[in-house]
């Protein structure tokens, strides 16, 4: 069946697919006079909404703040929406759906990264959207008032992977701890939301897969060539190209010389031969992988 892009930027499939249900729910809210009345009430309460007459205007304002890189304004508008979600009633429902709708393109990209031979896009996207609704409803705004976009995305990814069973252990690195590591940067060197999210998720994945060497937190913060390698081997594990132990072998070998423990396959004798052969097999599989799919996912 042919697919087309919805206004959310996701691929539409059957009429009852998750993206089409979200698309129609959004159109219905945009056409609902009650939603216009809610937004008019927001405009009377806050200067932020003064130019908004409907939900489409609120979404457009969010997208414009994102496009021009006004992260302070973007955080302020997301804060105003998230504060309204717990109010309940139609006011809270409108704020809830607008916030989810703003992150729907990110949710679609996230779903593509979670597909597996046994999990197609529709199943993954359905789980991501469900996780996104829950995260928007429960976001700890008082504790995390900045970088809200990346915070929502990271929590959605964590909950999605827990639901799909993609975590290798029962104790993933908590989102707040991941954020603290990535955000320990000099003043004036803050990351844009998408870039920040990618580094947060890479650190979470690499920690879970036990790929990190001594200096890798700094490599991920600075996005060095080492971080690119970690990203590649994480993708290879997620897509079944490499086993976790093979990813650990490659990540442990290709580190800066100063970080090695002094041992080499040659100095390890017969164990070194085994390691060398295992590494060679892993590299061969990595070379034979579908790198177009890797760049698409990246």
Short mmCIF file of C-alpha atoms in Angstrom, two decimals:
data_model
loop_
_atom_site.label_atom_id
_atom_site.label_comp_id
_atom_site.label_asym_id
_atom_site.label_seq_id
_atom_site.Cartn_x
_atom_site.Cartn_y
_atom_site.Cartn_z
CA UNK A 1 0.00 0.00 0.00
CA UNK A 2 1.33 3.46 -0.88
CA UNK A 3 2.48 5.68 1.97
CA UNK A 4 2.38 9.47 2.03
CA UNK A 5 3.61 12.09 4.47
CA UNK A 6 1.10 13.51 6.92
CA UNK A 7 1.38 17.06 8.22
CA UNK A 8 3.23 15.60 11.18
CA UNK A 9 6.05 14.50 8.93
CA UNK A 10 5.36 10.82 9.55
CA UNK A 11 4.53 8.21 6.93
CA UNK A 12 0.84 7.46 6.67
CA UNK A 13 -0.19 3.87 6.17
CA UNK A 14 -3.60 2.25 6.70
CA UNK A 15 -6.39 4.53 7.89
CA UNK A 16 -6.28 3.07 11.41
CA UNK A 17 -2.48 3.34 11.79
CA UNK A 18 -1.08 5.32 14.72
CA UNK A 19 0.16 8.21 12.61
CA UNK A 20 -3.16 8.58 10.81
CA UNK A 21 -5.10 8.46 14.09
CA UNK A 22 -2.82 11.18 15.48
CA UNK A 23 -3.22 13.18 12.27
CA UNK A 24 -7.01 13.06 12.43
CA UNK A 25 -7.06 13.81 16.18
CA UNK A 26 -4.98 16.92 15.52
CA UNK A 27 -7.22 18.07 12.66
CA UNK A 28 -10.31 17.60 14.83
CA UNK A 29 -8.81 19.69 17.63
CA UNK A 30 -7.76 22.43 15.20
CA UNK A 31 -11.36 22.64 13.96
CA UNK A 32 -12.96 22.51 17.43
CA UNK A 33 -14.32 25.90 18.59
CA UNK A 34 -13.71 24.81 22.19
CA UNK A 35 -9.97 24.58 21.46
CA UNK A 36 -10.03 28.10 20.02
CA UNK A 37 -11.70 29.29 23.22
CA UNK A 38 -9.02 27.58 25.31
CA UNK A 39 -6.20 29.22 23.36
CA UNK A 40 -7.99 32.58 23.61
CA UNK A 41 -7.98 32.11 27.37
CA UNK A 42 -4.25 31.40 27.30
CA UNK A 43 -3.68 34.56 25.26
CA UNK A 44 -5.57 36.58 27.87
CA UNK A 45 -3.44 35.04 30.65
CA UNK A 46 0.04 35.22 29.09
CA UNK A 47 1.88 37.43 26.63
CA UNK A 48 3.49 34.29 25.17
CA UNK A 49 0.20 33.33 23.53
CA UNK A 50 -0.88 36.85 22.53
CA UNK A 51 -0.63 36.17 18.78
CA UNK A 52 -2.31 32.75 18.96
CA UNK A 53 -5.96 32.25 18.07
CA UNK A 54 -5.97 28.47 17.81
CA UNK A 55 -3.93 25.33 18.39
CA UNK A 56 -2.35 25.59 14.95
CA UNK A 57 -0.92 28.99 15.90
CA UNK A 58 0.58 27.57 19.11
CA UNK A 59 2.23 24.75 17.18
CA UNK A 60 3.50 27.17 14.55
CA UNK A 61 4.99 29.39 17.27
CA UNK A 62 6.75 26.41 18.85
CA UNK A 63 8.13 25.34 15.49
CA UNK A 64 9.30 28.86 14.66
CA UNK A 65 11.13 29.25 18.00
CA UNK A 66 12.78 25.91 17.33
CA UNK A 67 13.70 26.85 13.75
CA UNK A 68 15.42 30.11 14.71
CA UNK A 69 17.18 28.55 17.71
CA UNK A 70 15.41 30.62 20.38
CA UNK A 71 15.80 27.96 23.04
CA UNK A 72 14.89 30.26 25.92
CA UNK A 73 11.60 31.09 24.22
CA UNK A 74 11.09 27.45 23.25
CA UNK A 75 11.56 26.34 26.86
CA UNK A 76 9.22 29.09 28.06
CA UNK A 77 6.45 28.02 25.69
CA UNK A 78 6.86 24.33 26.53
CA UNK A 79 6.80 25.26 30.22
CA UNK A 80 3.53 27.14 29.76
CA UNK A 81 2.01 24.12 28.04
CA UNK A 82 3.32 21.55 30.51
CA UNK A 83 2.02 23.59 33.42
CA UNK A 84 -1.46 23.35 31.93
CA UNK A 85 -1.47 19.59 31.28
CA UNK A 86 -2.11 18.58 34.94
CA UNK A 87 -5.07 20.99 35.16
CA UNK A 88 -7.21 18.37 33.50
CA UNK A 89 -10.38 19.16 31.64
CA UNK A 90 -10.32 20.33 28.06
CA UNK A 91 -7.73 23.00 28.87
CA UNK A 92 -5.25 20.32 29.96
CA UNK A 93 -6.18 18.07 27.04
CA UNK A 94 -5.43 20.82 24.51
CA UNK A 95 -2.05 21.57 26.12
CA UNK A 96 -1.30 17.84 26.22
CA UNK A 97 -2.05 17.22 22.55
CA UNK A 98 -0.25 20.36 21.34
CA UNK A 99 2.91 19.31 23.19
CA UNK A 100 2.74 15.74 21.89
CA UNK A 101 2.04 17.02 18.37
CA UNK A 102 5.13 19.26 18.50
CA UNK A 103 7.32 16.23 19.24
CA UNK A 104 5.63 13.86 16.80
CA UNK A 105 8.29 14.19 14.05
CA UNK A 106 10.93 13.35 16.68
CA UNK A 107 8.79 10.40 17.78
CA UNK A 108 8.72 9.10 14.20
CA UNK A 109 12.51 9.27 13.92
CA UNK A 110 12.79 7.56 17.29
CA UNK A 111 10.47 4.79 16.15
CA UNK A 112 12.59 4.13 13.07
CA UNK A 113 15.61 3.65 15.35
CA UNK A 114 13.70 1.05 17.39
CA UNK A 115 12.55 -1.18 14.55
CA UNK A 116 13.87 -4.74 14.51
CA UNK A 117 13.22 -7.82 12.37
CA UNK A 118 10.41 -8.67 14.79
CA UNK A 119 9.16 -5.08 15.33
CA UNK A 120 7.93 -3.03 12.38
CA UNK A 121 7.57 0.75 12.25
CA UNK A 122 3.87 0.75 13.12
CA UNK A 123 4.41 -1.21 16.34
CA UNK A 124 7.43 0.86 17.32
CA UNK A 125 5.67 4.15 16.54
CA UNK A 126 2.60 3.12 18.52
CA UNK A 127 4.77 2.42 21.57
CA UNK A 128 6.74 5.67 21.14
CA UNK A 129 3.57 7.76 20.91
CA UNK A 130 2.14 6.07 23.99
CA UNK A 131 5.38 6.74 25.86
CA UNK A 132 5.39 10.36 24.67
CA UNK A 133 1.87 10.95 26.00
CA UNK A 134 2.89 9.51 29.38
CA UNK A 135 6.13 11.50 29.55
CA UNK A 136 4.39 14.78 28.69
CA UNK A 137 1.83 14.09 31.41
CA UNK A 138 4.45 13.34 34.09
CA UNK A 139 7.40 15.54 33.08
CA UNK A 140 9.23 16.83 36.24
CA UNK A 141 9.08 20.51 35.26
CA UNK A 142 10.24 21.90 38.61
CA UNK A 143 13.33 19.68 38.63
CA UNK A 144 14.14 20.04 34.92
CA UNK A 145 13.05 23.52 33.75
CA UNK A 146 15.65 23.85 30.99
CA UNK A 147 16.37 21.89 27.81
CA UNK A 148 12.81 20.60 27.99
CA UNK A 149 12.67 19.31 24.40
CA UNK A 150 15.67 17.02 24.89
CA UNK A 151 14.39 16.00 28.33
CA UNK A 152 11.03 14.95 26.91
CA UNK A 153 12.72 13.07 24.05
CA UNK A 154 15.17 11.23 26.30
CA UNK A 155 12.49 10.14 28.75
CA UNK A 156 10.32 9.00 25.85
CA UNK A 157 13.18 6.94 24.40
CA UNK A 158 13.91 5.35 27.80
CA UNK A 159 10.27 4.40 28.37
CA UNK A 160 9.94 3.14 24.80
CA UNK A 161 12.93 0.86 25.10
CA UNK A 162 11.72 -0.46 28.44
CA UNK A 163 8.33 -1.24 26.91
CA UNK A 164 9.80 -2.91 23.82
CA UNK A 165 12.30 -4.89 25.89
CA UNK A 166 15.33 -3.35 24.18
CA UNK A 167 17.23 -2.75 27.41
CA UNK A 168 19.86 -5.37 28.19
CA UNK A 169 19.54 -4.96 31.94
CA UNK A 170 16.97 -3.74 34.40
CA UNK A 171 18.85 -0.64 35.51
CA UNK A 172 19.44 1.81 32.65
CA UNK A 173 21.33 5.00 33.39
CA UNK A 174 18.70 7.44 34.72
CA UNK A 175 17.91 10.33 32.32
CA UNK A 176 18.82 12.96 34.94
CA UNK A 177 22.25 11.39 35.46
CA UNK A 178 22.84 11.18 31.70
CA UNK A 179 21.90 14.85 31.34
CA UNK A 180 24.25 15.88 34.13
CA UNK A 181 27.20 14.20 32.37
CA UNK A 182 26.46 15.65 28.94
CA UNK A 183 25.70 19.14 30.26
CA UNK A 184 28.96 19.59 32.17
CA UNK A 185 30.19 22.05 29.56
CA UNK A 186 31.67 25.56 29.82
CA UNK A 187 29.19 28.43 29.94
CA UNK A 188 28.28 29.64 26.47
CA UNK A 189 28.80 26.21 24.89
CA UNK A 190 25.27 24.84 25.28
CA UNK A 191 24.12 22.32 22.69
CA UNK A 192 21.12 22.68 20.44
CA UNK A 193 18.24 20.35 21.44
CA UNK A 194 18.66 17.73 18.69
CA UNK A 195 22.42 17.56 19.15
CA UNK A 196 22.01 17.36 22.92
CA UNK A 197 19.49 14.54 22.60
CA UNK A 198 21.77 12.54 20.29
CA UNK A 199 24.62 12.74 22.79
CA UNK A 200 22.33 11.88 25.69
CA UNK A 201 20.99 8.79 23.91
CA UNK A 202 24.49 7.72 22.79
CA UNK A 203 25.77 7.91 26.36
CA UNK A 204 22.79 5.93 27.59
CA UNK A 205 23.24 3.24 24.91
CA UNK A 206 27.02 2.98 25.31
CA UNK A 207 26.68 2.70 29.08
CA UNK A 208 24.06 -0.02 28.79
CA UNK A 209 26.18 -2.01 26.32
CA UNK A 210 29.31 -1.59 28.48
CA UNK A 211 31.29 0.09 25.70
CA UNK A 212 32.77 3.02 27.60
CA UNK A 213 36.47 3.51 28.27
CA UNK A 214 37.92 5.90 30.82
CA UNK A 215 37.64 9.11 28.75
CA UNK A 216 34.49 8.37 26.79
CA UNK A 217 32.25 10.77 28.71
CA UNK A 218 34.45 13.59 27.41
CA UNK A 219 34.52 12.10 23.90
CA UNK A 220 30.72 12.02 23.81
CA UNK A 221 30.46 15.55 25.23
CA UNK A 222 32.86 16.82 22.54
CA UNK A 223 31.58 14.50 19.78
CA UNK A 224 35.02 13.28 18.68
CA UNK A 225 35.82 10.49 16.21
CA UNK A 226 35.67 8.11 19.17
CA UNK A 227 32.03 9.13 19.71
CA UNK A 228 31.32 8.36 16.05
CA UNK A 229 32.77 4.88 16.53
CA UNK A 230 30.59 4.30 19.58
CA UNK A 231 27.55 5.45 17.62
CA UNK A 232 28.39 3.00 14.83
CA UNK A 233 28.85 -0.04 17.08
CA UNK A 234 25.70 0.83 19.08
CA UNK A 235 23.75 0.89 15.80
CA UNK A 236 25.37 -2.42 14.79
CA UNK A 237 24.15 -4.09 17.99
CA UNK A 238 20.65 -2.62 17.70
CA UNK A 239 20.29 -3.90 14.14
CA UNK A 240 21.79 -7.34 14.80
CA UNK A 241 25.00 -6.77 12.83
CA UNK A 242 27.14 -7.33 15.95
CA UNK A 243 26.61 -9.13 19.23
CA UNK A 244 27.14 -7.05 22.40
CA UNK A 245 30.40 -8.89 23.17
CA UNK A 246 31.71 -8.11 19.67
CA UNK A 247 30.80 -4.45 20.09
CA UNK A 248 32.64 -4.42 23.40
CA UNK A 249 35.67 -6.00 21.72
CA UNK A 250 35.78 -3.33 19.00
CA UNK A 251 35.09 -0.46 21.36
CA UNK A 252 37.78 -1.71 23.73
CA UNK A 253 40.36 -2.02 20.98
CA UNK A 254 39.80 1.23 19.12
CA UNK A 255 40.58 3.65 21.94
CA UNK A 256 43.24 6.30 22.29
CA UNK A 257 46.68 4.79 22.89
CA UNK A 258 46.94 6.57 26.25
CA UNK A 259 43.80 4.80 27.47
CA UNK A 260 44.98 1.24 26.77
CA UNK A 261 46.25 -1.03 29.51
CA UNK A 262 49.46 -1.85 27.63
CA UNK A 263 48.31 -5.24 26.39
CA UNK A 264 48.05 -6.04 22.69
CA UNK A 265 46.82 -9.19 20.92
CA UNK A 266 50.46 -10.02 20.12
CA UNK A 267 51.54 -9.78 23.77
CA UNK A 268 48.63 -12.01 24.87
CA UNK A 269 49.90 -15.15 23.08
CA UNK A 270 47.23 -17.71 22.20
CA UNK A 271 44.54 -15.54 23.82
CA UNK A 272 45.70 -12.76 21.55
CA UNK A 273 45.15 -14.92 18.48
CA UNK A 274 41.59 -15.61 19.60
CA UNK A 275 40.94 -11.91 20.22
CA UNK A 276 42.47 -10.96 16.90
CA UNK A 277 40.32 -13.46 14.97
CA UNK A 278 37.17 -12.43 16.82
CA UNK A 279 37.88 -8.79 16.09
CA UNK A 280 38.53 -9.55 12.44
CA UNK A 281 35.18 -11.37 12.13
CA UNK A 282 33.39 -8.46 13.80
CA UNK A 283 35.04 -5.93 11.51
CA UNK A 284 34.13 -8.01 8.45
CA UNK A 285 30.47 -8.09 9.45
CA UNK A 286 30.54 -4.37 10.14
CA UNK A 287 32.02 -3.70 6.70
CA UNK A 288 29.35 -5.84 5.05
CA UNK A 289 26.50 -4.08 6.88
CA UNK A 290 23.99 -1.79 5.18
CA UNK A 291 25.71 1.52 5.79
CA UNK A 292 22.99 3.41 3.93
CA UNK A 293 20.66 2.28 6.70
CA UNK A 294 23.19 3.50 9.28
CA UNK A 295 23.41 6.98 7.79
CA UNK A 296 19.63 7.12 7.46
CA UNK A 297 19.26 6.23 11.15
CA UNK A 298 21.96 8.72 12.13
#
